[in-house]
C-alpha cells in the first residue's frame, strides 16, 4: 500500500488505519517573518475588500505571538529569511511539503504554485531545505498541474498517510508524485466550495483518531472517505470555519491546538477531546485567507 491513491471508499478494501505504519510527529516548524507581508491582489474570497488594508505593526505583533505559542507548546521554531516582493511568503505551508521516508530520510517536495505572484517563493525554500539536510524533490517538468504543498497535502498524525486536497490550488494528478516522494499512500479529497480553497481551510486532524472538518467544503465521496477512516469527526460551524478560520488550527503533537481566538464551538470540541487550546489573534492574516496552520511549515526528522 506504500504509494497507493485512494479516491473513494471503494478503493478502501483492505485498508485500515491501524495497518498504516507509524510516522513521527513533526520535530518543529519553519516560519517566515511578515516583513514584506501585504494584501495586494485577490487570490481567494477572504482577500476581497482587504487590498491595502494590512496594519503592519499589528501583523508583526500577531506573528510574534504565534511564534511564541509554538515555542510554548514545545514545538521549536526555525526561521527562513523573508524576501522582498514576496507578500505571501509568511504563509510558509504552501511552497512545499516536508516529511520523512520510511528509512528516516528527510524529504521536501517543492510546490508548483497556482498564482505567478507566489512562484518565486519556492526558490527560497529550496535553498533553505538544501542547507538543512533535506533531499529536495521537484514535480516533473513540463506539466501544467499545480501543487500548493502542505496547504493541500496534510499528514495524518503519527501515520504514514497523506490527505490530498484538490480543486482550487492543487490538481489531483500530482498526488501520484507526492505518494512516490514520501513512500506514503494518499487519500484524495475534492474541494467544491471556493471559500475553502485549500484543504487546510476545512480539514484539521486533531489526533490520530479525530478530525475537525467543515463539511460544506467537500463533495460526497470525500466526506465518505473522511467518515470511513477517522473514528471521530467533529465539525466547525460556518461562523468558526469562515469567520475564524478555525480549521486552520495548528495542532502540536496531537496535544495542543493553536487557533484564532473566538471559535467557541471548535475550541469546545477540542477541549472535549482532551486537547489544550491556545488562542491567538491572526486577524491581519485572515485578511489574506490564512491563519495559524498555514503560517508555518511542519518539519520532520
Ligand atoms: N493569500 C494567500 C493565497 O491566497 C493565502 C494563503 C494561505 N494559505 C493556506 N494554506 N490557507 O495564496
Short mmCIF file of C-alpha atoms and ligand atoms in Angstrom, two decimals:
data_model
loop_
_atom_site.label_atom_id
_atom_site.label_comp_id
_atom_site.label_asym_id
_atom_site.label_seq_id
_atom_site.Cartn_x
_atom_site.Cartn_y
_atom_site.Cartn_z
CA UNK A 1 0.00 0.00 0.00
CA UNK A 2 3.05 2.22 0.13
CA UNK A 3 2.26 4.66 -2.72
CA UNK A 4 -1.43 3.99 -3.39
CA UNK A 5 -4.00 6.64 -4.18
CA UNK A 6 -7.43 6.27 -2.56
CA UNK A 7 -10.16 8.13 -4.48
CA UNK A 8 -13.35 6.71 -2.99
CA UNK A 9 -14.43 4.29 -0.28
CA UNK A 10 -14.50 1.54 -2.93
CA UNK A 11 -10.71 1.75 -3.02
CA UNK A 12 -10.50 1.15 0.73
CA UNK A 13 -10.94 -2.63 0.72
CA UNK A 14 -8.13 -3.99 2.82
CA UNK A 15 -7.27 -0.52 4.13
CA UNK A 16 -7.09 0.07 7.83
CA UNK A 17 -5.64 2.98 9.71
CA UNK A 18 -4.20 0.53 12.21
CA UNK A 19 -2.13 -1.05 9.45
CA UNK A 20 -0.61 2.25 8.30
CA UNK A 21 2.99 2.29 9.51
CA UNK A 22 3.85 4.90 12.14
CA UNK A 23 5.27 8.24 11.13
CA UNK A 24 6.99 10.54 13.63
CA UNK A 25 5.16 13.70 14.63
CA UNK A 26 6.75 16.94 13.32
CA UNK A 27 10.01 17.89 15.00
CA UNK A 28 9.35 21.63 14.68
CA UNK A 29 8.03 24.34 12.40
CA UNK A 30 9.50 26.76 9.88
CA UNK A 31 8.18 30.32 9.93
CA UNK A 32 8.84 33.48 7.92
CA UNK A 33 8.56 36.95 9.49
CA UNK A 34 5.95 39.21 7.89
CA UNK A 35 8.44 41.93 6.84
CA UNK A 36 7.02 42.10 3.32
CA UNK A 37 3.51 40.84 4.04
CA UNK A 38 0.70 42.65 2.22
CA UNK A 39 -2.69 42.02 0.65
CA UNK A 40 -2.11 43.08 -2.95
CA UNK A 41 -4.44 41.14 -5.21
CA UNK A 42 -7.50 39.00 -4.52
CA UNK A 43 -6.46 35.35 -4.82
CA UNK A 44 -9.15 33.89 -2.59
CA UNK A 45 -12.52 35.11 -1.24
CA UNK A 46 -11.05 36.14 2.14
CA UNK A 47 -8.93 38.79 0.44
CA UNK A 48 -11.70 40.77 -1.19
CA UNK A 49 -12.23 44.12 0.47
CA UNK A 50 -8.81 43.91 2.17
CA UNK A 51 -6.40 45.04 -0.53
CA UNK A 52 -4.00 47.57 1.00
CA UNK A 53 -5.53 47.34 4.50
CA UNK A 54 -2.84 45.41 6.42
CA UNK A 55 -1.81 47.08 9.68
CA UNK A 56 1.89 46.18 9.62
CA UNK A 57 2.68 46.82 13.28
CA UNK A 58 -0.29 44.72 14.33
CA UNK A 59 0.60 41.94 11.88
CA UNK A 60 4.13 41.83 13.33
CA UNK A 61 2.80 41.59 16.91
CA UNK A 62 0.39 38.82 15.93
CA UNK A 63 3.14 36.89 14.15
CA UNK A 64 5.48 37.19 17.18
CA UNK A 65 2.71 35.90 19.47
CA UNK A 66 2.12 32.95 17.16
CA UNK A 67 5.82 32.16 17.17
CA UNK A 68 5.81 32.24 20.97
CA UNK A 69 2.76 29.97 21.03
CA UNK A 70 4.64 27.29 19.07
CA UNK A 71 7.61 27.61 21.42
CA UNK A 72 5.37 27.38 24.47
CA UNK A 73 3.69 24.27 23.03
CA UNK A 74 7.12 22.61 22.89
CA UNK A 75 7.48 22.98 19.12
CA UNK A 76 10.84 24.53 18.13
CA UNK A 77 10.61 27.34 15.54
CA UNK A 78 13.14 27.69 12.71
CA UNK A 79 13.14 30.81 10.56
CA UNK A 80 13.56 31.46 6.84
CA UNK A 81 14.57 34.95 5.68
CA UNK A 82 11.67 36.94 4.24
CA UNK A 83 12.31 38.01 0.63
CA UNK A 84 11.33 41.45 -0.67
CA UNK A 85 8.43 41.43 -3.12
CA UNK A 86 7.02 38.14 -1.82
CA UNK A 87 3.97 39.36 0.05
CA UNK A 88 2.60 35.85 0.78
CA UNK A 89 5.84 34.21 1.90
CA UNK A 90 4.65 34.41 5.52
CA UNK A 91 2.29 31.55 4.55
CA UNK A 92 5.10 29.00 4.78
CA UNK A 93 2.81 25.99 4.41
CA UNK A 94 2.27 26.48 0.72
CA UNK A 95 5.61 26.35 -1.11
CA UNK A 96 6.50 22.79 -0.13
CA UNK A 97 5.58 19.64 1.74
CA UNK A 98 8.16 18.21 4.14
CA UNK A 99 8.27 14.72 5.59
CA UNK A 100 10.40 11.64 6.11
CA UNK A 101 10.68 8.43 4.15
CA UNK A 102 10.34 5.06 5.90
CA UNK A 103 14.15 4.92 6.32
CA UNK A 104 14.08 8.29 8.10
CA UNK A 105 15.49 10.36 5.24
CA UNK A 106 14.21 13.95 5.34
CA UNK A 107 12.45 14.95 2.11
CA UNK A 108 10.97 18.24 0.90
CA UNK A 109 8.78 18.27 -2.20
CA UNK A 110 8.66 21.74 -3.75
CA UNK A 111 5.35 23.23 -4.87
CA UNK A 112 4.25 24.48 -8.22
CA UNK A 113 2.15 27.47 -7.23
CA UNK A 114 -1.08 28.41 -8.99
CA UNK A 115 -0.51 32.19 -8.89
CA UNK A 116 2.53 33.67 -10.64
CA UNK A 117 2.99 36.14 -7.78
CA UNK A 118 3.81 33.22 -5.44
CA UNK A 119 6.11 31.18 -7.68
CA UNK A 120 9.31 32.94 -6.63
CA UNK A 121 8.78 31.87 -3.00
CA UNK A 122 9.68 28.30 -3.91
CA UNK A 123 13.36 29.05 -4.67
CA UNK A 124 13.88 30.46 -1.15
CA UNK A 125 12.51 27.28 0.39
CA UNK A 126 14.56 25.12 -1.97
CA UNK A 127 17.69 26.87 -0.68
CA UNK A 128 16.64 26.54 2.96
CA UNK A 129 15.95 22.80 2.71
CA UNK A 130 19.21 22.26 0.82
CA UNK A 131 21.09 23.90 3.70
CA UNK A 132 19.25 21.82 6.31
CA UNK A 133 19.92 18.28 5.17
CA UNK A 134 16.79 17.55 3.16
CA UNK A 135 16.59 15.65 -0.09
CA UNK A 136 14.81 18.27 -2.23
CA UNK A 137 12.42 17.00 -4.90
CA UNK A 138 10.61 18.87 -7.66
CA UNK A 139 7.48 17.93 -9.57
CA UNK A 140 8.09 16.58 -13.06
CA UNK A 141 8.85 19.37 -15.51
CA UNK A 142 6.57 20.13 -18.43
CA UNK A 143 3.19 19.63 -16.78
CA UNK A 144 0.68 22.37 -16.14
CA UNK A 145 -0.60 20.79 -12.95
CA UNK A 146 -0.18 22.80 -9.77
CA UNK A 147 0.52 21.78 -6.17
CA UNK A 148 0.46 24.03 -3.11
CA UNK A 149 2.36 21.93 -0.60
CA UNK A 150 1.00 21.46 2.88
CA UNK A 151 -1.81 23.89 2.12
CA UNK A 152 -3.43 20.92 0.36
CA UNK A 153 -1.36 17.90 1.45
CA UNK A 154 -1.78 17.08 5.14
CA UNK A 155 -0.05 14.25 7.03
CA UNK A 156 -2.25 12.02 9.13
CA UNK A 157 -0.94 12.48 12.72
CA UNK A 158 1.51 9.74 13.59
CA UNK A 159 0.76 7.68 10.49
CA UNK A 160 2.42 7.19 7.12
CA UNK A 161 -0.63 8.52 5.27
CA UNK A 162 -1.26 11.79 3.44
CA UNK A 163 -4.60 13.52 2.85
CA UNK A 164 -4.53 15.32 -0.51
CA UNK A 165 -6.95 18.14 -1.30
CA UNK A 166 -7.60 19.29 -4.86
CA UNK A 167 -9.97 21.50 -6.80
CA UNK A 168 -8.69 25.07 -6.50
CA UNK A 169 -4.93 25.28 -5.92
CA UNK A 170 -3.69 21.71 -6.43
CA UNK A 171 -4.53 19.27 -9.22
CA UNK A 172 -5.39 15.65 -8.44
CA UNK A 173 -2.82 14.14 -10.80
CA UNK A 174 0.15 15.48 -8.82
CA UNK A 175 -0.64 13.20 -5.88
CA UNK A 176 0.96 10.22 -7.67
CA UNK A 177 4.22 12.15 -7.36
CA UNK A 178 3.50 13.11 -3.75
CA UNK A 179 2.91 9.45 -2.84
CA UNK A 180 6.16 8.39 -4.53
CA UNK A 181 8.18 11.22 -2.98
CA UNK A 182 7.32 10.16 0.57
CA UNK A 183 6.56 6.44 0.02
CA UNK A 184 3.15 7.07 1.55
CA UNK A 185 -0.40 6.44 0.31
CA UNK A 186 -2.62 9.45 -0.38
CA UNK A 187 -6.37 9.80 0.25
CA UNK A 188 -7.79 12.31 -2.26
CA UNK A 189 -10.36 14.86 -1.12
CA UNK A 190 -12.22 17.09 -3.57
CA UNK A 191 -12.87 20.68 -2.52
CA UNK A 192 -16.04 22.12 -4.03
CA UNK A 193 -16.53 25.48 -2.30
CA UNK A 194 -14.22 28.36 -3.19
CA UNK A 195 -14.28 29.69 0.39
CA UNK A 196 -12.31 26.57 1.28
CA UNK A 197 -9.71 26.81 -1.42
CA UNK A 198 -7.00 24.86 0.41
CA UNK A 199 -7.55 21.64 2.35
CA UNK A 200 -6.13 23.36 5.43
CA UNK A 201 -9.10 25.75 5.49
CA UNK A 202 -11.64 22.96 6.11
CA UNK A 203 -9.79 19.85 7.39
CA UNK A 204 -7.69 19.64 10.53
CA UNK A 205 -6.61 16.31 12.03
CA UNK A 206 -6.57 16.74 15.81
CA UNK A 207 -5.30 13.32 16.91
CA UNK A 208 -4.70 10.04 15.06
CA UNK A 209 -8.40 9.25 15.62
CA UNK A 210 -10.14 12.63 15.43
CA UNK A 211 -10.52 15.23 12.71
CA UNK A 212 -12.17 18.66 12.57
CA UNK A 213 -13.86 19.49 9.25
CA UNK A 214 -16.27 21.93 7.66
CA UNK A 215 -18.49 19.52 5.69
CA UNK A 216 -19.79 22.02 3.09
CA UNK A 217 -16.28 22.25 1.65
CA UNK A 218 -16.29 18.67 0.29
CA UNK A 219 -18.07 16.52 -2.26
CA UNK A 220 -19.97 13.46 -1.05
CA UNK A 221 -17.28 10.92 -1.94
CA UNK A 222 -14.70 12.85 0.06
CA UNK A 223 -16.97 13.09 3.12
CA UNK A 224 -17.45 9.33 2.92
CA UNK A 225 -13.69 8.78 2.93
CA UNK A 226 -13.22 11.04 5.96
CA UNK A 227 -16.05 9.33 7.87
CA UNK A 228 -14.76 5.88 6.99
CA UNK A 229 -11.17 6.47 8.09
CA UNK A 230 -11.46 8.74 11.14
CA UNK A 231 -13.39 7.18 14.05
CA UNK A 232 -14.19 10.68 15.36
CA UNK A 233 -15.28 13.55 13.11
CA UNK A 234 -16.22 16.91 14.63
CA UNK A 235 -17.49 19.83 12.60
CA UNK A 236 -16.86 23.56 12.60
CA UNK A 237 -19.84 25.88 12.26
CA UNK A 238 -19.78 28.36 9.40
CA UNK A 239 -19.13 31.13 11.93
CA UNK A 240 -15.98 29.38 13.16
CA UNK A 241 -14.84 27.95 9.81
CA UNK A 242 -15.20 31.14 7.78
CA UNK A 243 -15.13 33.96 10.32
CA UNK A 244 -12.34 32.50 12.47
CA UNK A 245 -10.65 30.10 10.01
CA UNK A 246 -10.86 27.57 12.87
CA UNK A 247 -9.97 24.57 10.68
CA UNK A 248 -6.67 26.32 10.00
CA UNK A 249 -5.60 25.48 13.55
CA UNK A 250 -2.08 24.20 14.09
CA UNK A 251 -2.07 21.10 16.28
CA UNK A 252 1.20 20.29 18.03
CA UNK A 253 1.84 16.61 18.87
CA UNK A 254 -1.92 15.88 18.96
CA UNK A 255 -1.81 17.73 22.31
CA UNK A 256 -2.12 21.49 21.84
CA UNK A 257 -4.23 23.30 19.26
CA UNK A 258 -3.18 26.83 18.36
CA UNK A 259 -6.03 28.70 16.71
CA UNK A 260 -7.71 32.00 16.07
CA UNK A 261 -9.49 33.31 19.15
CA UNK A 262 -13.27 33.32 19.32
CA UNK A 263 -14.00 29.99 17.60
CA UNK A 264 -16.14 28.86 20.52
CA UNK A 265 -17.74 25.69 19.19
CA UNK A 266 -14.44 24.43 17.79
CA UNK A 267 -12.49 25.08 20.97
CA UNK A 268 -15.24 23.26 22.93
CA UNK A 269 -14.78 20.23 20.66
CA UNK A 270 -11.03 20.41 21.17
CA UNK A 271 -11.35 20.58 24.96
CA UNK A 272 -13.78 17.65 24.90
CA UNK A 273 -11.18 15.61 23.02
CA UNK A 274 -8.58 16.38 25.67
CA UNK A 275 -6.53 18.90 23.71
CA UNK A 276 -5.03 22.02 25.20
CA UNK A 277 -6.30 25.10 23.37
CA UNK A 278 -4.09 28.13 22.81
CA UNK A 279 -5.95 31.07 21.31
CA UNK A 280 -4.03 33.61 19.24
CA UNK A 281 -5.12 36.57 17.14
CA UNK A 282 -4.31 36.20 13.44
CA UNK A 283 -6.87 38.73 12.18
CA UNK A 284 -4.36 40.59 9.98
CA UNK A 285 -3.54 37.31 8.21
CA UNK A 286 -7.14 36.15 7.87
CA UNK A 287 -7.48 39.22 5.61
CA UNK A 288 -5.30 37.24 3.20
CA UNK A 289 -7.00 33.87 3.76
CA UNK A 290 -4.59 32.31 6.24
CA UNK A 291 -4.28 31.60 9.97
CA UNK A 292 -2.11 29.58 12.37
CA UNK A 293 -1.69 26.36 10.35
CA UNK A 294 -0.56 27.92 7.10
CA UNK A 295 1.78 30.45 8.74
CA UNK A 296 4.26 27.63 9.31
CA UNK A 297 5.64 24.54 7.63
CA UNK A 298 5.86 21.36 9.67
CA UNK A 299 9.40 19.99 9.74
CA UNK A 300 10.31 16.37 10.33
CA UNK A 301 13.39 14.43 11.30
N1 LIG B 1 -3.04 34.96 0.22
C1 LIG B 1 -2.56 33.62 0.22
C2 LIG B 1 -3.04 32.90 -1.04
O1 LIG B 1 -4.18 33.09 -1.42
C3 LIG B 1 -3.01 32.91 1.45
C4 LIG B 1 -2.53 31.50 1.57
C5 LIG B 1 -2.97 30.87 2.83
N2 LIG B 1 -2.55 29.54 2.89
C6 LIG B 1 -3.27 28.46 3.23
N3 LIG B 1 -2.71 27.32 3.15
N4 LIG B 1 -4.53 28.53 3.55
O2 LIG B 1 -2.30 32.19 -1.67
#
